[in-house]
């Protein structure tokens, strides 16, 4: 069945029913109870399509001057289109055994996300946190808009690095376990 709306001067608009409806079910098109305009197409560019988050209070420590994985907040998102982007948002609770600069880096699986780093320094990091003493506790937060160019499951990881001769702590301060914190990673798929 077709319903035809004829213009006042010329031309018309037709509303046409589908060729068939499975199982003989009726289809209902509900119009808003207000003045509105129907768009011929709607752009989804820039819209958030999905959100996933990992959150942890698990304590982690390392004395390594190389980047080591803090796996407690690894987060996986499967993009719906290879052209879409992932907005990565990280918040980490840091402590240290002494005065030190601690480094943070992002990885996609085992691959370093090279664009999310400052390569103009001796130890490339996405974020560096300076702690003044063992009673210091910092909560750096940072964001990075990443283009994974895939529709496969993408696991984003955070790696951390201690200064030489110090112990880096995640989710506690350096003096002991009496004061702790929480760390998280949020991934948002952004339509492109």
mmCIF file of C-alpha atoms in Angstrom, residues 68-170:
data_model
loop_
_atom_site.group_PDB
_atom_site.id
_atom_site.type_symbol
_atom_site.label_atom_id
_atom_site.label_comp_id
_atom_site.label_asym_id
_atom_site.label_seq_id
_atom_site.Cartn_x
_atom_site.Cartn_y
_atom_site.Cartn_z
ATOM 1 C CA UNK A 68 56.360 -2.384 33.002
ATOM 2 C CA UNK A 69 52.676 -3.197 32.616
ATOM 3 C CA UNK A 70 50.130 -2.227 35.261
ATOM 4 C CA UNK A 71 47.601 -4.842 34.118
ATOM 5 C CA UNK A 72 44.828 -4.141 36.650
ATOM 6 C CA UNK A 73 43.202 -1.517 34.413
ATOM 7 C CA UNK A 74 43.734 -3.086 30.968
ATOM 8 C CA UNK A 75 40.597 -2.226 28.992
ATOM 9 C CA UNK A 76 39.266 -3.745 25.762
ATOM 10 C CA UNK A 77 36.974 -2.102 23.208
ATOM 11 C CA UNK A 78 35.910 -3.474 19.803
ATOM 12 C CA UNK A 79 35.369 -0.600 17.346
ATOM 13 C CA UNK A 80 32.310 -0.856 15.095
ATOM 14 C CA UNK A 81 34.184 0.778 12.184
ATOM 15 C CA UNK A 82 37.881 0.911 11.300
ATOM 16 C CA UNK A 83 37.597 4.669 10.713
ATOM 17 C CA UNK A 84 36.366 5.353 14.255
ATOM 18 C CA UNK A 85 38.626 6.585 17.031
ATOM 19 C CA UNK A 86 39.074 5.621 20.673
ATOM 20 C CA UNK A 87 39.232 8.335 23.314
ATOM 21 C CA UNK A 88 41.512 6.979 26.054
ATOM 22 C CA UNK A 89 41.131 8.508 29.524
ATOM 23 C CA UNK A 90 43.441 7.371 32.316
ATOM 24 C CA UNK A 91 43.677 8.323 35.985
ATOM 25 C CA UNK A 92 46.449 6.774 38.110
ATOM 26 C CA UNK A 93 47.221 7.013 41.820
ATOM 27 C CA UNK A 94 51.019 7.218 42.375
ATOM 28 C CA UNK A 95 53.456 7.026 45.264
ATOM 29 C CA UNK A 96 57.216 6.592 45.517
ATOM 30 C CA UNK A 97 59.821 5.409 48.023
ATOM 31 C CA UNK A 98 61.714 8.694 47.646
ATOM 32 C CA UNK A 99 61.967 11.826 45.523
ATOM 33 C CA UNK A 100 61.519 10.626 41.952
ATOM 34 C CA UNK A 101 60.039 11.202 38.527
ATOM 35 C CA UNK A 102 57.752 8.383 37.414
ATOM 36 C CA UNK A 103 56.790 7.731 33.784
ATOM 37 C CA UNK A 104 53.551 6.505 32.189
ATOM 38 C CA UNK A 105 53.059 5.134 28.674
ATOM 39 C CA UNK A 106 50.180 3.700 26.585
ATOM 40 C CA UNK A 107 50.195 0.451 24.644
ATOM 41 C CA UNK A 108 47.770 -1.254 22.255
ATOM 42 C CA UNK A 109 48.330 -4.876 23.220
ATOM 43 C CA UNK A 110 52.110 -5.279 22.928
ATOM 44 C CA UNK A 111 52.517 -2.282 20.606
ATOM 45 C CA UNK A 112 53.595 1.055 21.991
ATOM 46 C CA UNK A 113 51.249 3.843 20.910
ATOM 47 C CA UNK A 114 54.110 5.934 19.620
ATOM 48 C CA UNK A 115 52.078 9.093 18.957
ATOM 49 C CA UNK A 116 51.114 9.279 22.640
ATOM 50 C CA UNK A 117 54.595 10.131 23.840
ATOM 51 C CA UNK A 118 57.187 12.856 24.006
ATOM 52 C CA UNK A 119 60.176 11.440 22.123
ATOM 53 C CA UNK A 120 62.242 14.599 22.693
ATOM 54 C CA UNK A 121 63.348 13.521 26.166
ATOM 55 C CA UNK A 122 65.848 10.891 27.307
ATOM 56 C CA UNK A 123 63.066 8.616 28.619
ATOM 57 C CA UNK A 124 60.031 8.887 26.285
ATOM 58 C CA UNK A 125 56.762 8.941 28.232
ATOM 59 C CA UNK A 126 53.205 10.115 27.688
ATOM 60 C CA UNK A 127 53.116 11.554 31.215
ATOM 61 C CA UNK A 128 55.797 12.138 33.859
ATOM 62 C CA UNK A 129 54.917 12.522 37.543
ATOM 63 C CA UNK A 130 57.345 14.167 39.968
ATOM 64 C CA UNK A 131 57.011 13.001 43.585
ATOM 65 C CA UNK A 132 58.768 14.945 46.331
ATOM 66 C CA UNK A 133 58.983 12.274 49.037
ATOM 67 C CA UNK A 134 57.552 9.020 50.359
ATOM 68 C CA UNK A 135 54.535 10.843 51.793
ATOM 69 C CA UNK A 136 53.562 12.245 48.397
ATOM 70 C CA UNK A 137 50.564 10.870 46.537
ATOM 71 C CA UNK A 138 49.669 12.112 43.053
ATOM 72 C CA UNK A 139 46.668 11.416 40.829
ATOM 73 C CA UNK A 140 47.616 12.344 37.241
ATOM 74 C CA UNK A 141 44.845 12.144 34.663
ATOM 75 C CA UNK A 142 45.374 12.332 30.915
ATOM 76 C CA UNK A 143 43.549 11.729 27.630
ATOM 77 C CA UNK A 144 44.602 10.577 24.188
ATOM 78 C CA UNK A 145 42.509 10.275 21.001
ATOM 79 C CA UNK A 146 43.718 7.104 19.277
ATOM 80 C CA UNK A 147 43.033 5.780 15.755
ATOM 81 C CA UNK A 148 43.389 1.974 15.912
ATOM 82 C CA UNK A 149 42.217 1.487 12.274
ATOM 83 C CA UNK A 150 40.565 -1.851 13.028
ATOM 84 C CA UNK A 151 37.292 -3.534 13.957
ATOM 85 C CA UNK A 152 39.112 -6.151 16.052
ATOM 86 C CA UNK A 153 39.108 -6.166 19.842
ATOM 87 C CA UNK A 154 41.604 -3.519 20.971
ATOM 88 C CA UNK A 155 43.163 -3.780 24.435
ATOM 89 C CA UNK A 156 44.686 -0.575 25.747
ATOM 90 C CA UNK A 157 47.305 -0.978 28.488
ATOM 91 C CA UNK A 158 49.156 1.356 30.829
ATOM 92 C CA UNK A 159 52.867 0.901 31.439
ATOM 93 C CA UNK A 160 54.765 2.635 34.246
ATOM 94 C CA UNK A 161 58.436 3.192 34.999
ATOM 95 C CA UNK A 162 60.343 3.977 38.185
ATOM 96 C CA UNK A 163 63.351 6.252 38.496
ATOM 97 C CA UNK A 164 66.646 4.437 39.093
ATOM 98 C CA UNK A 165 67.050 3.460 42.739
ATOM 99 C CA UNK A 166 63.419 4.067 43.683
ATOM 100 C CA UNK A 167 60.261 2.020 44.068
ATOM 101 C CA UNK A 168 57.163 3.214 42.250
ATOM 102 C CA UNK A 169 53.799 2.403 43.813
ATOM 103 C CA UNK A 170 50.382 2.448 42.163
#
